[in-house]
Coordinates of C-alpha atoms and ligand atoms in Angstrom, one line a residue:
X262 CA -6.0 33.5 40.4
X263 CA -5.8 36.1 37.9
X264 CA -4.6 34.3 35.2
X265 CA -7.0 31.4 35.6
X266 CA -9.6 34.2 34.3
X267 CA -7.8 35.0 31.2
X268 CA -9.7 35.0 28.0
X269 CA -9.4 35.3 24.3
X270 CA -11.0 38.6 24.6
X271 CA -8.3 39.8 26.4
X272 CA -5.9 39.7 24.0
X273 CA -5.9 42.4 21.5
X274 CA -7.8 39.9 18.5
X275 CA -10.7 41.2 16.3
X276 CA -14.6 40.3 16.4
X277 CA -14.1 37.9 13.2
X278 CA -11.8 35.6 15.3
X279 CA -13.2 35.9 18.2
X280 CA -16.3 34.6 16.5
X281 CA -14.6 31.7 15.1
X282 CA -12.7 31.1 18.4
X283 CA -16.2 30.8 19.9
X284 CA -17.8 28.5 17.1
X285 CA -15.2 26.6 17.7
X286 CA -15.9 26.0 21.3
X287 CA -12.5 27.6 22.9
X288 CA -13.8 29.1 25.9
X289 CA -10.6 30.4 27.7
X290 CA -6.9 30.1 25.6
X291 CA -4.9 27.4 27.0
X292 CA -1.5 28.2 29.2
X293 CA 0.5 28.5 25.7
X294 CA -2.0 30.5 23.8
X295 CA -2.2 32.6 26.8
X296 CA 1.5 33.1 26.4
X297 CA 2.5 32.9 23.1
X298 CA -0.2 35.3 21.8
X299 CA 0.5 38.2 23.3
X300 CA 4.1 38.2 22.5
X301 CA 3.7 36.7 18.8
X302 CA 1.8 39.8 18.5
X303 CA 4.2 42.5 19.7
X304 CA 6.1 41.1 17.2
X305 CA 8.9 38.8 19.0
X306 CA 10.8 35.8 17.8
X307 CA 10.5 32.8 20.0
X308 CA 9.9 29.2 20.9
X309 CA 6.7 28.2 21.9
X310 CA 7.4 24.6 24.3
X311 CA 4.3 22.9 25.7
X312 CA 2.8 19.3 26.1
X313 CA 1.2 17.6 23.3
X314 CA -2.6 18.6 22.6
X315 CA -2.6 22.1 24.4
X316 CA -3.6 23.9 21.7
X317 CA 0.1 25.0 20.2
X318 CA -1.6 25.9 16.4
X319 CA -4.1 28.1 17.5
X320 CA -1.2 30.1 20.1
X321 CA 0.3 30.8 16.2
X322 CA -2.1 30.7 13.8
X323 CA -5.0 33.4 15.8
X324 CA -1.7 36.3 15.8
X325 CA -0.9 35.4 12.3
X326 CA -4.5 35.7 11.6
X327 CA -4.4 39.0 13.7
X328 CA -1.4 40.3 12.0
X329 CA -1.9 40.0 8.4
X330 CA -5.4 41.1 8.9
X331 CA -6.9 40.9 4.8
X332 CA -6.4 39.3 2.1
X333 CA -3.4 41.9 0.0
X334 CA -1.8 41.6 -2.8
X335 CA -0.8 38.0 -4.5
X336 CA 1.9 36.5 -2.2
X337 CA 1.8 35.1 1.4
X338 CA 3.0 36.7 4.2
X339 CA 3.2 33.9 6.8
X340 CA 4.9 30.5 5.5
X341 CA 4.1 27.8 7.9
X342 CA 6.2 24.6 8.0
X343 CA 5.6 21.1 9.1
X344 CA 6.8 18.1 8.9
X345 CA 4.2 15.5 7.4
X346 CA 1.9 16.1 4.6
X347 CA -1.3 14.6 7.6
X348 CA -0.2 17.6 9.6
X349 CA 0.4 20.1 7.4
X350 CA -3.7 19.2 6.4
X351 CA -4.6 19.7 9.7
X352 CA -2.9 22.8 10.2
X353 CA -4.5 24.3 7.2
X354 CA -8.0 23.1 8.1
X355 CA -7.7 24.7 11.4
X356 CA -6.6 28.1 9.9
X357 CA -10.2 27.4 7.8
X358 CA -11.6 27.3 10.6
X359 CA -10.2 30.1 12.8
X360 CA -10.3 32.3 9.2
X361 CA -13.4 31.7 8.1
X362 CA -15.5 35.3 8.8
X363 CA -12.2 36.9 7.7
X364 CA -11.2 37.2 3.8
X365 CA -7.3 35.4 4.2
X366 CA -6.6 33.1 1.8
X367 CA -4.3 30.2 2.8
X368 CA -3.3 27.5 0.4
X369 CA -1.8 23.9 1.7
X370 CA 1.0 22.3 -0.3
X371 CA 2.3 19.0 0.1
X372 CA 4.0 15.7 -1.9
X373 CA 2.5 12.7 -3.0
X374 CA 0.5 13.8 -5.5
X375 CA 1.2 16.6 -8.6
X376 CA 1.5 20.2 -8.1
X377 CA -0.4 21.5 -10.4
X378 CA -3.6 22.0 -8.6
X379 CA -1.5 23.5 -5.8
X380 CA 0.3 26.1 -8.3
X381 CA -3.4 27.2 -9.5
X382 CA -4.6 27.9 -5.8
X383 CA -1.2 30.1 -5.0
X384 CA -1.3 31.9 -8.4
X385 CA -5.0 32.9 -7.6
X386 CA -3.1 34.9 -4.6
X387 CA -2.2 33.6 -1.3
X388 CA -2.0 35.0 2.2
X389 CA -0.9 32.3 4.4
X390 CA 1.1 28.9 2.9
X391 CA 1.6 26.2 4.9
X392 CA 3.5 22.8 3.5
X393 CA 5.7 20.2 3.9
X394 CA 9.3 21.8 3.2
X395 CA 10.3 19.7 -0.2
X396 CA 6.9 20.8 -1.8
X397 CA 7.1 24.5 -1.1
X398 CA 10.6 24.6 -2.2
X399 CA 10.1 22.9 -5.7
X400 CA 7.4 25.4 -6.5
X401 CA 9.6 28.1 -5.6
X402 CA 12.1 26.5 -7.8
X403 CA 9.7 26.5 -10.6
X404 CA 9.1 30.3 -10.2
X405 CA 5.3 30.3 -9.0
X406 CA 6.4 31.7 -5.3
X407 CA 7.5 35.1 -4.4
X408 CA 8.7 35.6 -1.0
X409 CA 9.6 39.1 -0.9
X410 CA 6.3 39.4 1.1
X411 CA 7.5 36.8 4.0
X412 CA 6.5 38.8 7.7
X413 CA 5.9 35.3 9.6
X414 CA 7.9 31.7 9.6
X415 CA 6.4 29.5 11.3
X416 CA 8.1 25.7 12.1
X417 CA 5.6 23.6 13.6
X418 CA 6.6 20.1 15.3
X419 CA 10.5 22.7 15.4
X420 CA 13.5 19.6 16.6
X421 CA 12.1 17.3 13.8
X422 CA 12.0 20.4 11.2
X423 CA 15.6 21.0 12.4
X424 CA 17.1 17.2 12.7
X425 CA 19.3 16.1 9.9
X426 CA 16.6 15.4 7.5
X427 CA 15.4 18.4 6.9
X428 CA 18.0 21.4 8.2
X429 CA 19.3 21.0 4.8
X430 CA 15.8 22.4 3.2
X431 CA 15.7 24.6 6.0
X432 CA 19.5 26.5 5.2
X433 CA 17.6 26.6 1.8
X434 CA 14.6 28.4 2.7
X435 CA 17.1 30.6 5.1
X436 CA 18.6 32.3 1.9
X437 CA 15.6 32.9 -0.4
X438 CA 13.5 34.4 2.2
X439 CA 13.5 38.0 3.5
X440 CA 16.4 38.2 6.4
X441 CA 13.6 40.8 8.8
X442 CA 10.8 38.5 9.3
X443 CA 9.1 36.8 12.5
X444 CA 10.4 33.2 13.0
X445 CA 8.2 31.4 15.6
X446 CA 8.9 27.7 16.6
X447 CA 6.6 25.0 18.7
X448 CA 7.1 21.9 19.6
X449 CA 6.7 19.5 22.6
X450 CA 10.3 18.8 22.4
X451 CA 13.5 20.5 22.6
X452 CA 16.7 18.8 22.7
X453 CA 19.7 21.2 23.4
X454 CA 21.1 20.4 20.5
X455 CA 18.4 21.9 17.9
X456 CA 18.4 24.6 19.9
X457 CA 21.7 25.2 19.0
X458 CA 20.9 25.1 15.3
X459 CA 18.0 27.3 15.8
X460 CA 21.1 30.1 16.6
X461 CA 21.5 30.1 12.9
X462 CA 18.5 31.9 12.0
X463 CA 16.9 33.2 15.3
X464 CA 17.2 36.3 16.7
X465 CA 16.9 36.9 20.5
X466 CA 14.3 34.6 20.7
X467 CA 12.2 34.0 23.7
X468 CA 12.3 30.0 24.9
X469 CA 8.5 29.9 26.4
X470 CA 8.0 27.1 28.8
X471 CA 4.4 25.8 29.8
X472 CA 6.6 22.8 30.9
X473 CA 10.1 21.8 30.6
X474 CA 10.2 19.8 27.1
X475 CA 10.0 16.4 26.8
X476 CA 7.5 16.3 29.2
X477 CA 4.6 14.1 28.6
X478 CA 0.8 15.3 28.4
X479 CA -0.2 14.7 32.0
X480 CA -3.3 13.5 30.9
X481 CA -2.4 10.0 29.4
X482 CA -1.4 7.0 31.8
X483 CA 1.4 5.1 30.7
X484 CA 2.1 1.5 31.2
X485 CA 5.3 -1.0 30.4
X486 CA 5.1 -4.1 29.2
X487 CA 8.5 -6.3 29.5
X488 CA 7.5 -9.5 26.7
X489 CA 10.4 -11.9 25.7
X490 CA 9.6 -11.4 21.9
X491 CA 7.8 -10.7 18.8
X492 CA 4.4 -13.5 18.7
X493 CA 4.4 -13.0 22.4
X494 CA 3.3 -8.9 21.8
X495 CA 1.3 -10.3 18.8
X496 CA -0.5 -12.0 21.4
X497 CA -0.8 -9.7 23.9
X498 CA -2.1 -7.1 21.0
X499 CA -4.7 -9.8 20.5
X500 CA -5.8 -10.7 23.9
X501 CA -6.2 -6.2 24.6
X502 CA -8.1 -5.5 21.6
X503 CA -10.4 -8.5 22.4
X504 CA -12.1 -5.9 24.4
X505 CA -13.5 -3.4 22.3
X506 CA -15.2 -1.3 25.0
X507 CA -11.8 -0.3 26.5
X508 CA -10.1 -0.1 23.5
X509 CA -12.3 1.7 21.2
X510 CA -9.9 4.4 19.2
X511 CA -6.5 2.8 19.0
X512 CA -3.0 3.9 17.3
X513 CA -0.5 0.8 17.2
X514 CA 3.1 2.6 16.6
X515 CA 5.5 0.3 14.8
X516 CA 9.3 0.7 14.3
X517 CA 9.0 -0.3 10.4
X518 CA 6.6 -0.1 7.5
X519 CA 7.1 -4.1 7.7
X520 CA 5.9 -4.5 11.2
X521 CA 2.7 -2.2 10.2
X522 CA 2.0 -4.2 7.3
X523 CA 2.6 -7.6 9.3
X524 CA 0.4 -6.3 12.2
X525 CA -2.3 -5.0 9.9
X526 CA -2.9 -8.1 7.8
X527 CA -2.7 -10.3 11.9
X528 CA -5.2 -7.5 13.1
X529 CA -7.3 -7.6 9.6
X530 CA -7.4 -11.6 10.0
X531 CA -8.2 -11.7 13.2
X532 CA -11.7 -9.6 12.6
X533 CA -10.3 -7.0 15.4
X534 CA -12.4 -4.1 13.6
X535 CA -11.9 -1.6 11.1
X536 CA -8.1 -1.4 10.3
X537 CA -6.1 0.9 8.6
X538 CA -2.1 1.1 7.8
X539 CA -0.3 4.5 7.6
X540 CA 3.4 4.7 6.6
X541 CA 5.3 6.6 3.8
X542 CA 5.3 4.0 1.3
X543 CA 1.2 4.0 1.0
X544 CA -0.2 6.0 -1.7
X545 CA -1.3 9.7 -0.8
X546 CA -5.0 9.4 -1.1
X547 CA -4.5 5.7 1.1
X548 CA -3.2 8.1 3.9
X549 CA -5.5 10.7 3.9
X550 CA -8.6 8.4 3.9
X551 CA -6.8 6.5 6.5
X552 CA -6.5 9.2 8.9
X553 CA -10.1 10.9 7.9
X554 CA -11.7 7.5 8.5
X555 CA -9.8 7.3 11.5
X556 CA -11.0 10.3 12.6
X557 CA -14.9 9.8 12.0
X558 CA -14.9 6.8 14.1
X559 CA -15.5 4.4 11.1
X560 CA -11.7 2.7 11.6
X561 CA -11.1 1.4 15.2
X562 CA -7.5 0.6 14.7
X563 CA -4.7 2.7 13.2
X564 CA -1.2 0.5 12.2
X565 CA 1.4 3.2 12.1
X566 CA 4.5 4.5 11.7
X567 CA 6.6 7.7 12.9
X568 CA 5.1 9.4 10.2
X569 CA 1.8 9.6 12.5
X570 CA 3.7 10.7 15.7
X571 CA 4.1 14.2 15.0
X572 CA 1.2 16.7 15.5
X573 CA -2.2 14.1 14.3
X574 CA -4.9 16.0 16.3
X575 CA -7.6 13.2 17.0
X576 CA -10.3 13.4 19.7
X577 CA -10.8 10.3 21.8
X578 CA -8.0 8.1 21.2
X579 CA -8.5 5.6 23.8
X580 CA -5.3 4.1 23.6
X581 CA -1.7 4.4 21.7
X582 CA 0.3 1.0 21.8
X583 CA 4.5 1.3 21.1
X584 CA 4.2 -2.4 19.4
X585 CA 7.9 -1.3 19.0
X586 CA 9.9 1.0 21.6
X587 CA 10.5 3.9 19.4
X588 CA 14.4 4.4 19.3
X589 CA 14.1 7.9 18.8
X590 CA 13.6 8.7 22.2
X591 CA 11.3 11.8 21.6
X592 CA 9.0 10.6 19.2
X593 CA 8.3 8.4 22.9
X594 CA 6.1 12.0 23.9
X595 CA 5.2 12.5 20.5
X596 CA 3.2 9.3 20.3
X597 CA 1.7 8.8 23.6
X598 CA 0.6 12.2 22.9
X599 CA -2.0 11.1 20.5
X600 CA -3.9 10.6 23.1
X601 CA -5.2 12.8 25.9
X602 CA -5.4 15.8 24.1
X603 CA -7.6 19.0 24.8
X604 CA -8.8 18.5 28.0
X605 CA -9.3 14.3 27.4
X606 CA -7.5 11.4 29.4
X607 CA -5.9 8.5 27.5
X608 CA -3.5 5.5 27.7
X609 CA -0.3 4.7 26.3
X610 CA 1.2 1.2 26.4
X611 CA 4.6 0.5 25.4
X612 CA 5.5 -3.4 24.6
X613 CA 9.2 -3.8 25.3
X614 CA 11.8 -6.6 24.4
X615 CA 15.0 -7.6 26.3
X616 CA 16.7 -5.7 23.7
X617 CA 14.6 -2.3 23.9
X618 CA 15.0 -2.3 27.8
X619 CA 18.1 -0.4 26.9
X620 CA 16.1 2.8 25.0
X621 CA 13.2 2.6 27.7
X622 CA 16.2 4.0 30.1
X623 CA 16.9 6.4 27.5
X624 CA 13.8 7.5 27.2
X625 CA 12.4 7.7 31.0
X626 CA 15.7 10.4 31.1
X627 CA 14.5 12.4 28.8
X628 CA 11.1 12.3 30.0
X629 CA 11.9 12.5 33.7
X630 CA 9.9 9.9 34.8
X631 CA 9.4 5.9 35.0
X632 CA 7.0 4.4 33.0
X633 CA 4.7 2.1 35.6
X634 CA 5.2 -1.5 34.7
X635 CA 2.5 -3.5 34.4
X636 CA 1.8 -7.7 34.5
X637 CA 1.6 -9.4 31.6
X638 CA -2.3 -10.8 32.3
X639 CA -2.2 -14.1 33.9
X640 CA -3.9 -15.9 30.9
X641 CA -1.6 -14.6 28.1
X642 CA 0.4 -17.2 26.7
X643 CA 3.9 -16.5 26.5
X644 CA 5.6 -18.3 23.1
X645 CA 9.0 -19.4 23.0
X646 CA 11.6 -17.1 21.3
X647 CA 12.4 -18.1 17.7
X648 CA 16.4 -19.0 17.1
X649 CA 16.4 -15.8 14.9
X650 CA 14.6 -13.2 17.2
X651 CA 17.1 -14.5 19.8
X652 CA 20.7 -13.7 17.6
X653 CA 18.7 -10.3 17.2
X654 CA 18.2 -9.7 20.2
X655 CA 21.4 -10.6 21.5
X656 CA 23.0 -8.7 18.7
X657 CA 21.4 -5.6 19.8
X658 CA 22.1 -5.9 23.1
X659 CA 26.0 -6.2 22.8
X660 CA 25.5 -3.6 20.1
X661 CA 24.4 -1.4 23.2
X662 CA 26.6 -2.6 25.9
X663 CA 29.5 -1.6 23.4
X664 CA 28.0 1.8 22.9
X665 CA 27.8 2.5 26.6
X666 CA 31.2 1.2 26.7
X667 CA 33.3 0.9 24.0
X668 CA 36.1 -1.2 25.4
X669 CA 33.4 -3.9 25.8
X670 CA 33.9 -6.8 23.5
X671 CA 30.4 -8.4 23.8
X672 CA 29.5 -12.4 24.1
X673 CA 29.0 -12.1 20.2
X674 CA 32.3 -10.8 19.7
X675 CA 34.1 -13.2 21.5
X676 CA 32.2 -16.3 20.6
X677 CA 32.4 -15.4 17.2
X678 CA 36.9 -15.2 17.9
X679 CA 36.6 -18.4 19.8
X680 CA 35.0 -20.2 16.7
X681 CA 38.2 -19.0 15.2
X682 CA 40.3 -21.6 16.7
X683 CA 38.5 -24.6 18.3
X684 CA 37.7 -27.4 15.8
X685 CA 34.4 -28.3 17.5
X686 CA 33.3 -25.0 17.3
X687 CA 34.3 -24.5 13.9
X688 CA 32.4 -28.1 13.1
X689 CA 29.1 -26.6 15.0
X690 CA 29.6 -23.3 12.7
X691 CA 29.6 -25.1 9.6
X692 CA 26.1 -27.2 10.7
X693 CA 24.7 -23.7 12.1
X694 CA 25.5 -22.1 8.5
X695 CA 24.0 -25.4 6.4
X696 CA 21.0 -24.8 8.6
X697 CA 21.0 -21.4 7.8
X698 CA 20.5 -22.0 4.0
X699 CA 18.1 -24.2 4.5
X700 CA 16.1 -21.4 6.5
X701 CA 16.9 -19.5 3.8
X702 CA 15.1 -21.5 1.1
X703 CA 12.1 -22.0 3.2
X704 CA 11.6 -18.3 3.3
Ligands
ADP975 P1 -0.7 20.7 20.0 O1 -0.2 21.3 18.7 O2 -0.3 21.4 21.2 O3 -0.4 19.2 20.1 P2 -3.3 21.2 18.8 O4 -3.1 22.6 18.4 O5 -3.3 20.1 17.8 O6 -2.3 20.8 20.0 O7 -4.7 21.2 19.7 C1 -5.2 20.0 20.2 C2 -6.7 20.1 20.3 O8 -7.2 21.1 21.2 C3 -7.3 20.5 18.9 O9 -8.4 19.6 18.7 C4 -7.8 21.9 19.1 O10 -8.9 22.3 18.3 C5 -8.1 21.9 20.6 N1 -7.9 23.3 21.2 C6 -7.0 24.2 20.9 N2 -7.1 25.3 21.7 C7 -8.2 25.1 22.5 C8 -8.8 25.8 23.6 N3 -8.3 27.0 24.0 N4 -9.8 25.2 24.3 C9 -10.3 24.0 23.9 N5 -9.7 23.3 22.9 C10 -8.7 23.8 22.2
MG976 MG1 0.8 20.6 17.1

């Protein structure tokens, strides 16, 4: 088929990326680079969808590269957005590597550690800048940006640039930066209602589909676990990573910097190999080490949070566990999608509770598909639910039930009006609460 045989030399790039493009082992574009780059370079705004790993930087950053051609004058051209100061690192050091026989200069900015390093590099002259949003904008603030400049903006990892966390910095951007320029957005995932926020600031853009969003990268098998509770997945984390063969690159997702830390220091205790924790709380050196050592092969086992769902290119990932089901139901494809990226297979195993059953629904909508469930292995031993985990649990699950339905009153609900009135119940309260405080003290 003819566009099977498409190359990069097809597309209208120059030798000096070519020559990159081939030292870095690309031999033919991948289905969005085949057609993203062609239209990012005739100048079109648009929306680049396609599965986790398939190459979505380079299908912007080779026609950016293309476009602005030279290093000229002293501010950037292209502003490149992302979410997380990890990604936002990789981004830049793949625009190193796809720049390096031209004379761009690019300069990455991010939080977590001062500015004034980053203010030198721009003020030495800058062609491309890419950064975390709250970074870029305080050294605009301080005067040390110019934007007048501004051709290309580019919002990598696009829903989670546009949710509520950031639109605001976004809106802010919108007004200081030239109204003609080329906005260009990728992601794996779409949900209609960004898209609807995107109207804001995009004009006539072109939605390109490799795959309809939300779809997960067809190269990683996914499995469900359904485990009554907490030491029960501890457990079952254990009895996996026993064998280190398999499991020989692993990211454990967790819901909460807490659960990293806690399943860190198990995994650390346990001697299950080279650990590291990553979540926004650890310093900023911590979490660069953490993901470079991660990605040499010297730390076996990532503990992380969301922060290390979005975009985190590394090769050979054998498996991604969801300790927790993320509730958040797109991060889902954003995780699993840490593994089985350019071309390699992977595994994605999701531990679920009686009171995340609810989201996996949610999520096997969105991603249009059920998630195979797997047997707990025969010799796993399954430990009984503490009193604690159980009220959780059975919180969370009238929680839901209400939300589906919000006439629904819940056992909680109406256990907790019966108390109200019956003496024996109120007598069994008053010991429950005692008991409480003594649980209390002990902790
Ligand atoms: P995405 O943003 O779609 O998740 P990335 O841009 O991070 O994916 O790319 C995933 C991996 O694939 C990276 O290691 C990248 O270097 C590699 N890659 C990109 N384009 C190609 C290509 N045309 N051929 C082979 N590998 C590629
Ligand atoms: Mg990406």
């Amino acid at each position: 088929m003819a566009t099977e045989e498409k190359t990069f030399s097809d597309f209208k790039l120059n030798k000096q990326l070519l020559n990159a493009i081939a030292d870095m082992g690309f031999t033919k574009p991948s289905p969005i680079q085949e057609k993203a780059i062609p239209r990012i370079l005739a100048g079109q705004d648009l929306f680049g969808i396609a599965q986790t790993g398939t190459g979505k930087t380079a299908a912007f950053v080779l026609p950016i590269l293309m476009k602005i051609k030279y290093a000229q004058g002293n501010d950037p051209r292209a502003l490149i957005l992302a979410p997380t100061r990890e990604l936002v690192i990789q981004i830049d050091r793949e625009i190193k590597e796809l720049a390096k026989y031209t004379d761009l200069r690019h300069v990455c900015v991010y939080g977590g550690i001062g500015p004034k390093t980053q203010i030198e590099e721009i003020q030495k002259g800058v062609d491309i800048l890419v950064g975390t949003p709250g970074r870029v904008m305080d050294i605009y603030l301080k005067g040390e940006l110019v934007f007048k400049q501004l051709k290309v903006m580019v919002l990598d990892e696009a829903d989670r640039m546009m949710d509520m966390g950031f639109m605001p910095q976004i809106r802010k951007f919108l007004e200081v930066i030239p109204r003609k320029r080329q906005n260009l957005l990728f992601s794996a995932t779409l949900p209609d209602k960004v898209v609807t926020l995107s109207e804001e600031f995009l004009e006539f853009p072109e939605r390109i589909e490799v795959t309809p969003q939300a779809t997960p990268a067809k190269l990683v098998e996914q499995k469900l676990y359904y485990i009554p509770n907490f030491l029960t997945k501890i457990n079952l984390l254990g009895e996996l990573l026993a064998d280190e063969e398999t499991f020989s690159r692993v990211i454990i997702f967790t819901k909460s910097k807490e659960h990293a830390n806690n399943i860190f220091k198990f995994l650390s205790r346990k001697g299950k190999g080279e650990t590291r924790v990553l979540h926004a709380n650890k310093g900023q050196n911590s979490r660069i080490n953490a993901i470079d050592s991660f990605k040499d092969g010297e730390v076996r086992t990532l503990v992380a949070t969301d922060v290390a769902s979005r975009g985190i290119d590394v090769s050979s990932v054998s498996h991604v566990i969801n300790f927790d089901v993320p509730v958040i139901y797109e991060d889902y494809v954003h995780r699993i999608g840490r593994t089985g990226r350019a071309n390699n297979t992977g595994t994605a195993l999701t531990f679920c509770n009686p009171a995340e059953k609810y989201h996996i629904g949610k999520i096997q909508k969105i991603i249009r598909m059920q998630i195979p469930v797997e047997d707990l292995p025969a010799n796993l031993e399954i430990l009984p639910t503490t009193k604690e985990e159980r009220q959780k649990i059975n919180k969370e699950i009238d929680h839901q039930k209400r939300r589906e339905n919000p006439g629904f009153k819940g056992a909680f609900h109406e256990k907790k009006e019966r108390k109200k009135d019956s003496p024996y119940l109120k007598a069994l309260n008053k010991k429950k609460k005692s008991g409480n405080r003594k649980n209390k003290r002990r902790r």
